[in-house]
Structure formats: C-alpha cells, structure tokens
PDB file of N, CA and C in Angstrom:
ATOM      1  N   UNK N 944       6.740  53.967   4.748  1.00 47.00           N
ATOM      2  CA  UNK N 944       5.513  54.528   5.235  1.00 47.00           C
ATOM      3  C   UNK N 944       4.297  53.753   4.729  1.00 47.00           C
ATOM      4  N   UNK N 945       4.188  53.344   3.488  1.00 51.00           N
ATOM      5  CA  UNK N 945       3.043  52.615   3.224  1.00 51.00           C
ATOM      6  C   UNK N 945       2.910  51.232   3.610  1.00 51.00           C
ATOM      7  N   UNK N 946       4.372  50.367   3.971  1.00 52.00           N
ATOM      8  CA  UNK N 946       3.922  49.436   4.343  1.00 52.00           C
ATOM      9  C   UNK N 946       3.222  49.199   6.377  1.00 52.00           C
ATOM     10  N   UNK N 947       3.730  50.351   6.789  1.00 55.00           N
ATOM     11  CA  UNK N 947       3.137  50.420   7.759  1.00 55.00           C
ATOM     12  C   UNK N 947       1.428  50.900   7.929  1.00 55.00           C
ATOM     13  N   UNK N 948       0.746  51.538   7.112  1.00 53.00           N
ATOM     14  CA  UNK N 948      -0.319  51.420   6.468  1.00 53.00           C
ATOM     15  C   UNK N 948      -1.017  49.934   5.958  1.00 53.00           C
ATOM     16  N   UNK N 949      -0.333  48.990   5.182  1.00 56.00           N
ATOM     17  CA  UNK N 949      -0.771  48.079   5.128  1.00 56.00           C
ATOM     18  C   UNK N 949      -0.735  47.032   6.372  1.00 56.00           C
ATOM     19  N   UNK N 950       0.176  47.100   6.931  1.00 57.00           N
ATOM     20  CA  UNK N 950       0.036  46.426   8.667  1.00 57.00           C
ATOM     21  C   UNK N 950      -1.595  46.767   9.236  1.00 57.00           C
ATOM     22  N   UNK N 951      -1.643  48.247   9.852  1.00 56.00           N
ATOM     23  CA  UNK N 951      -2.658  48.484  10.049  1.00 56.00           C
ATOM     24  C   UNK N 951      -3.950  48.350   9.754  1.00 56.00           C
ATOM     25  N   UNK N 952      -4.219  47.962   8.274  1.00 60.00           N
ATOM     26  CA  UNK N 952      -5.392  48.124   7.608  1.00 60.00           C
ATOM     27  C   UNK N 952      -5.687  46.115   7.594  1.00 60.00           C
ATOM     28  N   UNK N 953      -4.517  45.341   8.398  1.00 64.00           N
ATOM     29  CA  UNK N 953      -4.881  43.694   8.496  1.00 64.00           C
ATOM     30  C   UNK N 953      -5.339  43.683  10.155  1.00 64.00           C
ATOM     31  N   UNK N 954      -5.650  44.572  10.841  1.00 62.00           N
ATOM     32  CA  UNK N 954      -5.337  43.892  12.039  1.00 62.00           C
ATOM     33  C   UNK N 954      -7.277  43.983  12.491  1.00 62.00           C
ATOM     34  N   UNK N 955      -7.329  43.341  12.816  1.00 66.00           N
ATOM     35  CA  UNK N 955      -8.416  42.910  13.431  1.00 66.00           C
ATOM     36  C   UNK N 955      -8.947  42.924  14.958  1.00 66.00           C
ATOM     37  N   UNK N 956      -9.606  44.131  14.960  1.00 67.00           N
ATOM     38  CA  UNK N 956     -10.386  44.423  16.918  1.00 67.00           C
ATOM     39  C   UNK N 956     -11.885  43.882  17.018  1.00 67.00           C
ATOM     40  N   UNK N 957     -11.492  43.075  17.815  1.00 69.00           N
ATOM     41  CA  UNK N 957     -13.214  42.031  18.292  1.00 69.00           C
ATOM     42  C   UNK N 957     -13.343  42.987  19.555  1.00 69.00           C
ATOM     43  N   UNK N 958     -14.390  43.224  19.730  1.00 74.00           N
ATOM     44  CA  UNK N 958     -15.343  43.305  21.288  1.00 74.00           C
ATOM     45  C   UNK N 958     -15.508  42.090  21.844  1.00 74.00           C
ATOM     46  N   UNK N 959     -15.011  42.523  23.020  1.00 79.00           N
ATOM     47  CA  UNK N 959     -15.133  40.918  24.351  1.00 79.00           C
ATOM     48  C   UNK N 959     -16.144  40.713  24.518  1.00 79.00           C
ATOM     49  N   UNK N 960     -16.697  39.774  24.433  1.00 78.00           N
ATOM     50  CA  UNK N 960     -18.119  39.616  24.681  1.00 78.00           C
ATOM     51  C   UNK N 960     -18.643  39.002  26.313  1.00 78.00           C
ATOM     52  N   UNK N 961     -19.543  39.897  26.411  1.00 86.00           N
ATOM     53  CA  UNK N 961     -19.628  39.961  27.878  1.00 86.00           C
ATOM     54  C   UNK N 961     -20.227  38.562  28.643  1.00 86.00           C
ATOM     55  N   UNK N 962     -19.724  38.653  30.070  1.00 88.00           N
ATOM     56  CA  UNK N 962     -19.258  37.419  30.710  1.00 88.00           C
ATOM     57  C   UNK N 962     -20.503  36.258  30.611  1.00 88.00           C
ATOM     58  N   UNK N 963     -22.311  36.520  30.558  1.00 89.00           N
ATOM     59  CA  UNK N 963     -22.941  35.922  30.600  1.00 89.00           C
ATOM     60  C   UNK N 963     -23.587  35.239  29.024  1.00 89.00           C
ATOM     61  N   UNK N 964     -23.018  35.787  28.301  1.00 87.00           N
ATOM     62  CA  UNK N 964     -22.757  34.871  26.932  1.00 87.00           C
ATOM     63  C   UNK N 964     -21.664  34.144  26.917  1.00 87.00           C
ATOM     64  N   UNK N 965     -20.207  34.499  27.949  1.00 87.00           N
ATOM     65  CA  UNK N 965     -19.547  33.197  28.204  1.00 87.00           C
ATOM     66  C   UNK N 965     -20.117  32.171  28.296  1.00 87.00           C
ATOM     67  N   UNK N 966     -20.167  32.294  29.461  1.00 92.00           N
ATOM     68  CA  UNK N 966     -21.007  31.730  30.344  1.00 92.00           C
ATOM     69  C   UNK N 966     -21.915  30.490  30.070  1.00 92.00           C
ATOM     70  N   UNK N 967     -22.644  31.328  29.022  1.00 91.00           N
ATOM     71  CA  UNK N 967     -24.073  30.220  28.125  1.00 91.00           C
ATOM     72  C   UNK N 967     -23.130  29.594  27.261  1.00 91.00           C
ATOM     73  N   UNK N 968     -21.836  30.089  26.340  1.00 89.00           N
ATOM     74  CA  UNK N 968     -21.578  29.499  25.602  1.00 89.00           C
ATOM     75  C   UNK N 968     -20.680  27.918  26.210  1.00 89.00           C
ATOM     76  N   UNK N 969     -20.485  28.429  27.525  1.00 91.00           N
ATOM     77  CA  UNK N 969     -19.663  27.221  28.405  1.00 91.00           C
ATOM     78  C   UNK N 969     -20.442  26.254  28.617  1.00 91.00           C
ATOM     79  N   UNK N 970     -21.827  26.769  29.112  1.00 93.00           N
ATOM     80  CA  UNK N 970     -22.463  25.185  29.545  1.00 93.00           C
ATOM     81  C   UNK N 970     -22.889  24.743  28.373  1.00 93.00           C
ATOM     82  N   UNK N 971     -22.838  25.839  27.351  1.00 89.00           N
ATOM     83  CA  UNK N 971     -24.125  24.868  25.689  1.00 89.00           C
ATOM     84  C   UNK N 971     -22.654  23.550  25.490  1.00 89.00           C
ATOM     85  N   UNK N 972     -21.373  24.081  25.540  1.00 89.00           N
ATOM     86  CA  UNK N 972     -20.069  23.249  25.057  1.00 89.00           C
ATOM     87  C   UNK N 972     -20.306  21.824  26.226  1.00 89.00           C
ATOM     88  N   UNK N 973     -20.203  22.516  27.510  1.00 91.00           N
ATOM     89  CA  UNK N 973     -20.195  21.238  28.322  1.00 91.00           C
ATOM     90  C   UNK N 973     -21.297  20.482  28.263  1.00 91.00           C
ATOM     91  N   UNK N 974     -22.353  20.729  27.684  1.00 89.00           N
ATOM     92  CA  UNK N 974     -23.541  19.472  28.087  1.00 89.00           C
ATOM     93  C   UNK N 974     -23.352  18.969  26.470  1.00 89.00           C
ATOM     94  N   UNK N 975     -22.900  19.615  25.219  1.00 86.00           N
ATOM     95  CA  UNK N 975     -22.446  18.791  24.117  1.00 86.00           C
ATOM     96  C   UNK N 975     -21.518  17.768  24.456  1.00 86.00           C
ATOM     97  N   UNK N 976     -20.098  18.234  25.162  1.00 87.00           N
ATOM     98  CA  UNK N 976     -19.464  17.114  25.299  1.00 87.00           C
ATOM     99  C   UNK N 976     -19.349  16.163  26.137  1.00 87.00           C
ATOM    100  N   UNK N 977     -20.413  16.494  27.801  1.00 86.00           N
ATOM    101  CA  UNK N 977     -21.416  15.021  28.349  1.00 86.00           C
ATOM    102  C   UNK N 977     -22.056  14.714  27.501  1.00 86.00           C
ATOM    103  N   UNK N 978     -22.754  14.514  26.575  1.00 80.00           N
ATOM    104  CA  UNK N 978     -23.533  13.909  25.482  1.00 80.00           C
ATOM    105  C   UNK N 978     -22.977  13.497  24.429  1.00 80.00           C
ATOM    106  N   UNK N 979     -21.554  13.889  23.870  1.00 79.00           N
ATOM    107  CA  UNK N 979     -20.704  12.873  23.047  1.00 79.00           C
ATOM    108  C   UNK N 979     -19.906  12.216  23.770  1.00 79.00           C
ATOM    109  N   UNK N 980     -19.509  12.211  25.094  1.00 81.00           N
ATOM    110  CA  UNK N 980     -18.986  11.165  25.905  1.00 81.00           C
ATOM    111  C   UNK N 980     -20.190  10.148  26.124  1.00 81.00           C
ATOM    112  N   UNK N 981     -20.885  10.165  26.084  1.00 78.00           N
ATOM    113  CA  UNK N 981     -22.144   9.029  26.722  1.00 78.00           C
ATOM    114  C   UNK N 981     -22.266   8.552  25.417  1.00 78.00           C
ATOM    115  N   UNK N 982     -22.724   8.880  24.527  1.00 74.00           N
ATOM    116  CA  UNK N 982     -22.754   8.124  23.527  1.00 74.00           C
ATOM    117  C   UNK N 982     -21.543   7.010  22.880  1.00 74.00           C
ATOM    118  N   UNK N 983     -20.536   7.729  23.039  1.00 75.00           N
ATOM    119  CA  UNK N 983     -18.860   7.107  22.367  1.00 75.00           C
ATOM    120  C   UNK N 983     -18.998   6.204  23.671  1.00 75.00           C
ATOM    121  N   UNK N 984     -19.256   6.467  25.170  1.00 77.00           N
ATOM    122  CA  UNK N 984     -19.709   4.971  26.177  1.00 77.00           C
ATOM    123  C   UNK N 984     -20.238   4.223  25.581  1.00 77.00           C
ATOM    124  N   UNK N 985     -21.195   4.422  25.483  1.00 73.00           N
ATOM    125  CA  UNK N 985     -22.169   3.293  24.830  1.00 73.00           C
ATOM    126  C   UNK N 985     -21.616   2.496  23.959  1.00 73.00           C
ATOM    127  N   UNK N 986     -21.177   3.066  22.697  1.00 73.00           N
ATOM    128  CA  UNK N 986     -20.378   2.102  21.949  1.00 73.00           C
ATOM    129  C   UNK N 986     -19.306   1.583  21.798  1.00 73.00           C
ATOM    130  N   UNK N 987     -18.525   2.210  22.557  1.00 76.00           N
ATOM    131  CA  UNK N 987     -17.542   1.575  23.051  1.00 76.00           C
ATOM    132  C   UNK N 987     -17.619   0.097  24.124  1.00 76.00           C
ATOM    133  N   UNK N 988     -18.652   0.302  24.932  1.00 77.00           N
ATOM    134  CA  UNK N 988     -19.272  -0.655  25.670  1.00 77.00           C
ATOM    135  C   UNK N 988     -20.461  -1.976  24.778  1.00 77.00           C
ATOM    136  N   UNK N 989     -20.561  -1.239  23.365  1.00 73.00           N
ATOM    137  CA  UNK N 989     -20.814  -2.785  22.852  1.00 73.00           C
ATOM    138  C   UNK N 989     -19.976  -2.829  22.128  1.00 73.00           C
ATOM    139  N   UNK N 990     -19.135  -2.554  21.680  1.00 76.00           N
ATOM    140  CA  UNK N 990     -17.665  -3.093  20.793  1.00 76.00           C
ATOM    141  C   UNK N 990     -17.006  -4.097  21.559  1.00 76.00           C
ATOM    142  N   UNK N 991     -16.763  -3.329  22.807  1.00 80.00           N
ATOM    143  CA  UNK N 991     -16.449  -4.604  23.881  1.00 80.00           C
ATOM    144  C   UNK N 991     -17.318  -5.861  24.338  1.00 80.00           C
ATOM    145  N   UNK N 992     -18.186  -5.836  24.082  1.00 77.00           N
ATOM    146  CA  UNK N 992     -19.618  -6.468  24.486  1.00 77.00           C
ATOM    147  C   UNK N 992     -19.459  -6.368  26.010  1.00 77.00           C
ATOM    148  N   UNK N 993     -19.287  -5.500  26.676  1.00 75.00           N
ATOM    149  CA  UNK N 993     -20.081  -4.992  28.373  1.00 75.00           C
ATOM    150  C   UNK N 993     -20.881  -4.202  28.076  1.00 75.00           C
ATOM    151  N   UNK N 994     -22.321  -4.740  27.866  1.00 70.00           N
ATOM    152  CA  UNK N 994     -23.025  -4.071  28.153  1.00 70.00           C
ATOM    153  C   UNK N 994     -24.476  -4.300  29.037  1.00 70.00           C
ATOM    154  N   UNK N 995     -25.227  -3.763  29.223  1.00 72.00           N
ATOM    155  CA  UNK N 995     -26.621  -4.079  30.025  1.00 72.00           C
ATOM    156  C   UNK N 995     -27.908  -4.365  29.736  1.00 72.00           C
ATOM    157  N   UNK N 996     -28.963  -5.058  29.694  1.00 73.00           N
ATOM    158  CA  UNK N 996     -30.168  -4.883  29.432  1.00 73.00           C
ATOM    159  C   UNK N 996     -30.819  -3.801  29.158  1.00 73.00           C
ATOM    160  N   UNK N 997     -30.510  -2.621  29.831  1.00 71.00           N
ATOM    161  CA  UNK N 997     -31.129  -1.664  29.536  1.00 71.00           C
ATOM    162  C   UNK N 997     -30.698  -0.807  28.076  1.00 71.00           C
ATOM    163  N   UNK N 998     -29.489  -1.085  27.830  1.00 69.00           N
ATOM    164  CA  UNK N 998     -28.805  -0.414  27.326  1.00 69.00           C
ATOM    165  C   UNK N 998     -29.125  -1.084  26.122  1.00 69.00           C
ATOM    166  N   UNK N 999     -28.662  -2.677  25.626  1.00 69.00           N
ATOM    167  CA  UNK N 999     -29.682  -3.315  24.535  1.00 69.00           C
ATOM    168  C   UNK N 999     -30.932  -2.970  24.115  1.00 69.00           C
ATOM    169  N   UNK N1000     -32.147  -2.829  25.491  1.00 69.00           N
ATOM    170  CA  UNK N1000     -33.228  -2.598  25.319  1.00 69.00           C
ATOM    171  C   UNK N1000     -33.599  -0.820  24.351  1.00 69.00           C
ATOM    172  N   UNK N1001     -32.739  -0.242  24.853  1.00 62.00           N
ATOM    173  CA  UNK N1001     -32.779   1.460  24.033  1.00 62.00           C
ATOM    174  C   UNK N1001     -32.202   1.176  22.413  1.00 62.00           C
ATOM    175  N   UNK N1002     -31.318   0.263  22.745  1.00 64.00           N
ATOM    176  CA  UNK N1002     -30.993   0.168  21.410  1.00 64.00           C
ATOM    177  C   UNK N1002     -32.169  -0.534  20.622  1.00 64.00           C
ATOM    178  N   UNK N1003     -32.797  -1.443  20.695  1.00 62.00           N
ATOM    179  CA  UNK N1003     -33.698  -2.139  20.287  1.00 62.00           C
ATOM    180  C   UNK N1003     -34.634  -1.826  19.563  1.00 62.00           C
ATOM    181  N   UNK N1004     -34.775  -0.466  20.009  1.00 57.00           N
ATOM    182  CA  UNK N1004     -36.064   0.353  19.530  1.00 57.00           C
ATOM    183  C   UNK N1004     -35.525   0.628  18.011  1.00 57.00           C
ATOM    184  N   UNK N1005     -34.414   0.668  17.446  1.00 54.00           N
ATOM    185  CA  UNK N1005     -34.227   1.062  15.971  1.00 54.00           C
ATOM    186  C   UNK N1005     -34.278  -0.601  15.214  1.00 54.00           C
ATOM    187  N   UNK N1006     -34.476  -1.663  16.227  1.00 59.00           N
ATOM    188  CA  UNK N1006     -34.994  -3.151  15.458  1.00 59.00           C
ATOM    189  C   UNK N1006     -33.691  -3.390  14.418  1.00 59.00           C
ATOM    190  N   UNK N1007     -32.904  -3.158  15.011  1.00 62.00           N
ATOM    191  CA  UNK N1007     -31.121  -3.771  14.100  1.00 62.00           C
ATOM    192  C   UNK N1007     -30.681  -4.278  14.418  1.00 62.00           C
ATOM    193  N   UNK N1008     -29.832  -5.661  14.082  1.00 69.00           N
ATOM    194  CA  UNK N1008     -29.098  -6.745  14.673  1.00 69.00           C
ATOM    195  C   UNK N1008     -27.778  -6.099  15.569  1.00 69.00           C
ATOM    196  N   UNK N1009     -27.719  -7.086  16.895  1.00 70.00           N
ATOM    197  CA  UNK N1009     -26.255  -6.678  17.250  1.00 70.00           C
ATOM    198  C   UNK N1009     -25.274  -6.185  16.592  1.00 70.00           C
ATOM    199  N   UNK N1010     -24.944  -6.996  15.852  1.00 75.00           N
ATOM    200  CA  UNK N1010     -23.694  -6.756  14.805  1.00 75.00           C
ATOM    201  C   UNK N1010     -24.220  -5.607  14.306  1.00 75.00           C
ATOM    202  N   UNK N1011     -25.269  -5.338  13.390  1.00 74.00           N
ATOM    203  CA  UNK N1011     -25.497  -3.613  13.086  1.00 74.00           C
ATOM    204  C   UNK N1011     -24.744  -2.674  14.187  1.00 74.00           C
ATOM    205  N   UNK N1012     -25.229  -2.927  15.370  1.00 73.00           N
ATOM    206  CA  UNK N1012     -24.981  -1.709  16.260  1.00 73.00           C
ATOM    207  C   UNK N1012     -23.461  -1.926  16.665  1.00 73.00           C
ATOM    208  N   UNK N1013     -22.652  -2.802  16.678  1.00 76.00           N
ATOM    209  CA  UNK N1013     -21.546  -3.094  16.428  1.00 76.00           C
ATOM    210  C   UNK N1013     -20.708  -2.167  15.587  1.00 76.00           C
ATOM    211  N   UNK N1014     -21.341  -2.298  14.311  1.00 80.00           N
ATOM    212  CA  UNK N1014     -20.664  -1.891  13.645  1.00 80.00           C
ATOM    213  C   UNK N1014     -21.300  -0.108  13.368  1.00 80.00           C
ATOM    214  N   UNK N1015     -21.949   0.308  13.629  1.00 77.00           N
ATOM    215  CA  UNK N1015     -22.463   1.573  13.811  1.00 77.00           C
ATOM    216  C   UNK N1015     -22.085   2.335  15.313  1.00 77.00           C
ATOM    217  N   UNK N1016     -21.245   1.757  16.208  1.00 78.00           N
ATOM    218  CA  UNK N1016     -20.875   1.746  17.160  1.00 78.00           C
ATOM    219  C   UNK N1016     -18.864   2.213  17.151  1.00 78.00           C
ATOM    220  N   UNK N1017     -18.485   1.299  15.963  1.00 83.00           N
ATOM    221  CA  UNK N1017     -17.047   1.533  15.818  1.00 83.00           C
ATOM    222  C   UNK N1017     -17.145   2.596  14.640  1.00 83.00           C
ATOM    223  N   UNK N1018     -18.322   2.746  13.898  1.00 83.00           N
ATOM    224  CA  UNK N1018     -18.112   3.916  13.308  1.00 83.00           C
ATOM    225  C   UNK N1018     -18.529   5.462  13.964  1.00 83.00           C
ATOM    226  N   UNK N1019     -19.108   5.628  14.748  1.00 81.00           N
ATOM    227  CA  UNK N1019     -19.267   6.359  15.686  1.00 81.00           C
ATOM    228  C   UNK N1019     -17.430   6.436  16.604  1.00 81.00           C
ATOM    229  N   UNK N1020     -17.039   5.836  17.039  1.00 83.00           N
ATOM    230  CA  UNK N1020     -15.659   5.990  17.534  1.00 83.00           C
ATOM    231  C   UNK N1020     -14.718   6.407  16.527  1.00 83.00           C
ATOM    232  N   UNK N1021     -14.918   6.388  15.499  1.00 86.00           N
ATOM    233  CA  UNK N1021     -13.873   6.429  14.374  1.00 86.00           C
ATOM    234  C   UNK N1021     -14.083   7.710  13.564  1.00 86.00           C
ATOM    235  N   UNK N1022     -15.012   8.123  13.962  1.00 85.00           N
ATOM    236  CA  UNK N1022     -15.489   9.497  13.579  1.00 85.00           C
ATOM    237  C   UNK N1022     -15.271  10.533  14.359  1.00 85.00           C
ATOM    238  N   UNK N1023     -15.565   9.914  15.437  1.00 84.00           N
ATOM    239  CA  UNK N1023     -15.089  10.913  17.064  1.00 84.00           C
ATOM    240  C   UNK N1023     -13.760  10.833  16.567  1.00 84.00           C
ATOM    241  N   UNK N1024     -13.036  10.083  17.112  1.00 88.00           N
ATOM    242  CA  UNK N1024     -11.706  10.153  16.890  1.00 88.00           C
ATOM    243  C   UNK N1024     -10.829  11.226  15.324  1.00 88.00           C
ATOM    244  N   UNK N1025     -11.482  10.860  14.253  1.00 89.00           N
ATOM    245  CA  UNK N1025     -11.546  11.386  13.291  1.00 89.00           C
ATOM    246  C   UNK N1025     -11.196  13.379  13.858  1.00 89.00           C
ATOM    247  N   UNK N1026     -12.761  13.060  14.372  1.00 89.00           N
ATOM    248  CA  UNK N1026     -12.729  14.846  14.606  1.00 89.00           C
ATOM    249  C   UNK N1026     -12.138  15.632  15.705  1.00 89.00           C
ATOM    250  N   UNK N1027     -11.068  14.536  16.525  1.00 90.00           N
ATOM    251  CA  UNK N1027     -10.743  14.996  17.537  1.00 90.00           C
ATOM    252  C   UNK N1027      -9.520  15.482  16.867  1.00 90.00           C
ATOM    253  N   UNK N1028      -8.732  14.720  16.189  1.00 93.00           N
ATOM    254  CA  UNK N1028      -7.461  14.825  15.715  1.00 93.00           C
ATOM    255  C   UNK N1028      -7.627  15.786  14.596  1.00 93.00           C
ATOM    256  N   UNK N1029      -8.544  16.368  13.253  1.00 91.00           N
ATOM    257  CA  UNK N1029      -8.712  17.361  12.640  1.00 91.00           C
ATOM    258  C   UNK N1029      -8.877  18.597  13.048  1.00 91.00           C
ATOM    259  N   UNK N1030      -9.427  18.838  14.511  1.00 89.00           N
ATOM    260  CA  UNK N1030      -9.903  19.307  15.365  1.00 89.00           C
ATOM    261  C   UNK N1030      -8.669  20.418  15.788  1.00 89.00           C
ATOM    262  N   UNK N1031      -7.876  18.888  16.508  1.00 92.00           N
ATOM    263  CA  UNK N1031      -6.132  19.981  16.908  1.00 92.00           C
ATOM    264  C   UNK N1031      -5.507  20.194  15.862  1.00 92.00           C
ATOM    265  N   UNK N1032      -5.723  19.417  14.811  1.00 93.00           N
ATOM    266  CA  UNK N1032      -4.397  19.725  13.535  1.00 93.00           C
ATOM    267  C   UNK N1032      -4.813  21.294  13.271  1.00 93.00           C
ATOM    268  N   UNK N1033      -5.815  21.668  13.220  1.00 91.00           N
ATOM    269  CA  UNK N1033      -7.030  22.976  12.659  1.00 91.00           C
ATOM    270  C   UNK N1033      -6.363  23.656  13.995  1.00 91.00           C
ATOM    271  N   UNK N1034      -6.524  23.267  14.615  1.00 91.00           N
ATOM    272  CA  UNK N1034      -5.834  24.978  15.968  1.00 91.00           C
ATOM    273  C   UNK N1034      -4.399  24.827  15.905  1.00 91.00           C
ATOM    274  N   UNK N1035      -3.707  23.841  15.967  1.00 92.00           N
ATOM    275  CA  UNK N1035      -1.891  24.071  16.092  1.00 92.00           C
ATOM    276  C   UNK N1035      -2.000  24.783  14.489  1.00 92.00           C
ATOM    277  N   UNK N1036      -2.546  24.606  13.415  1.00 91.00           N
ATOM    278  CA  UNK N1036      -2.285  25.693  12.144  1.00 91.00           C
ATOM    279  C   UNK N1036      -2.781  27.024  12.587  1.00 91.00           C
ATOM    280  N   UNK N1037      -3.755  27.294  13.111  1.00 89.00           N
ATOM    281  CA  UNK N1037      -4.407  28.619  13.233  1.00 89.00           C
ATOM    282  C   UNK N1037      -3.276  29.308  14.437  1.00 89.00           C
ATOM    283  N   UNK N1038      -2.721  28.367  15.573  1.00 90.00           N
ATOM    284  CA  UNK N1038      -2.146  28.899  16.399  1.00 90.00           C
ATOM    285  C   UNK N1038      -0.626  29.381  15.307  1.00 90.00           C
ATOM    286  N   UNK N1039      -0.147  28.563  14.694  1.00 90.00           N
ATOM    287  CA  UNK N1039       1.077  28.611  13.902  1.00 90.00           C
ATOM    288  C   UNK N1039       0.848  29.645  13.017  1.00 90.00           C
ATOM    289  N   UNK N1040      -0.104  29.913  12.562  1.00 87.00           N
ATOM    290  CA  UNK N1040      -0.349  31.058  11.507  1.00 87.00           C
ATOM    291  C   UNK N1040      -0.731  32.735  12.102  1.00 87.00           C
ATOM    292  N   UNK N1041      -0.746  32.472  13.202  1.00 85.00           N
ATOM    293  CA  UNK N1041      -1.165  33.513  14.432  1.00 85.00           C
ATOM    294  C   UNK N1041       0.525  34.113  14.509  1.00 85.00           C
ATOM    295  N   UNK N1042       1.027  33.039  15.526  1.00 85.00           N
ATOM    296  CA  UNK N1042       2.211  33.400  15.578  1.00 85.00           C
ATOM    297  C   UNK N1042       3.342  34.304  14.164  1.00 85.00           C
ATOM    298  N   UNK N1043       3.362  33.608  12.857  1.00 84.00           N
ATOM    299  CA  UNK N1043       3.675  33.717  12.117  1.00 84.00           C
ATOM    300  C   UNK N1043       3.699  35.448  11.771  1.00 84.00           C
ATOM    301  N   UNK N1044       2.339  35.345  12.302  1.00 72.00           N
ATOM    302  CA  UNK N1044       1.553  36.922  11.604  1.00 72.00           C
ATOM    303  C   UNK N1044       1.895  38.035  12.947  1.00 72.00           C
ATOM    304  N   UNK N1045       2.482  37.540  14.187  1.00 67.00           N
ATOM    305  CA  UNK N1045       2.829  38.587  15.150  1.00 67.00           C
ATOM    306  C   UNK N1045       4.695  38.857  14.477  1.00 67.00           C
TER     307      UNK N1045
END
C-alpha cells in the first residue's frame, strides 16, 4: 500500500498549453533555425571558398583577415555540430529515462 502512494506522489500533470502559444512557440523555433542555417551557409561557403562579393563585403565590416573568418567560420560549424549531437544524446537519455520510469 505505501509503495503505491509513493508512485503517485512522482507523477507529474502539465496543462496543455493552448494552441496559439504553440503556435508562437513554432514560428519563434522556425525563424531560429532559418537563421542558424544561413549563418552555418555562410561559413561553410567560405571554408570552401564559394563565396560572393557581397557576402565578403558584410563580412568586412568586422575589418578581419580572410583566414580570421576562415577560421571563425569552422568554428561556428564545429559548434553547431557540437550542439546538434549533445542535443540528441540529451533526448535519447530523457526518452530512455521516460521509458524506464513507465
């Protein structure tokens, strides 16, 4: 009897939160991740060196050698990447520890 008491007293009830705070929270996610895709473009596109005048010229404005942005460019990818893969390791545990706990 008491350990069915302690079951009860772990379980956790959220309120759904209603559809137009979805909603906002969908496009705030999607225009973050058009805006870390354009950027990881960019440098990915001078790592490769394809890139454009215009695209030099924006860069220009921080007055740093190619090679700077080169290399501030593969660290930017390596960070993305970084947080993509911490990212899933962090949900397949939370999903695994979910399961665990049903």
């Amino acid at each position: 009897m008491m350990k069915k008491a302690s079951e009860y007293s772990r379980l956790i009830i959220r309120k759904r939160a209603p559809i137009l705070t979805m909603l906002r929270r969908a496009i705030i996610l999607i225009a973050l991740w058009l805006i870390t895709g354009y950027v990881i473009y960019i440098n990915v596109c001078f790592l490769l060196n394809a890139y454009s005048d215009t695209l030099v010229a924006d860069y220009l404005l921080l007055n740093l050698s190619l090679r700077a942005y080169q290399i501030f460019a593969l660290l930017v990818v390596v960070i993305a990447t970084l947080m993509i893969i911490f990212g899933w390791l962090r949900i397949h545990h939370l999903k695994r520890r979910a399961n665990q706990d049903d």
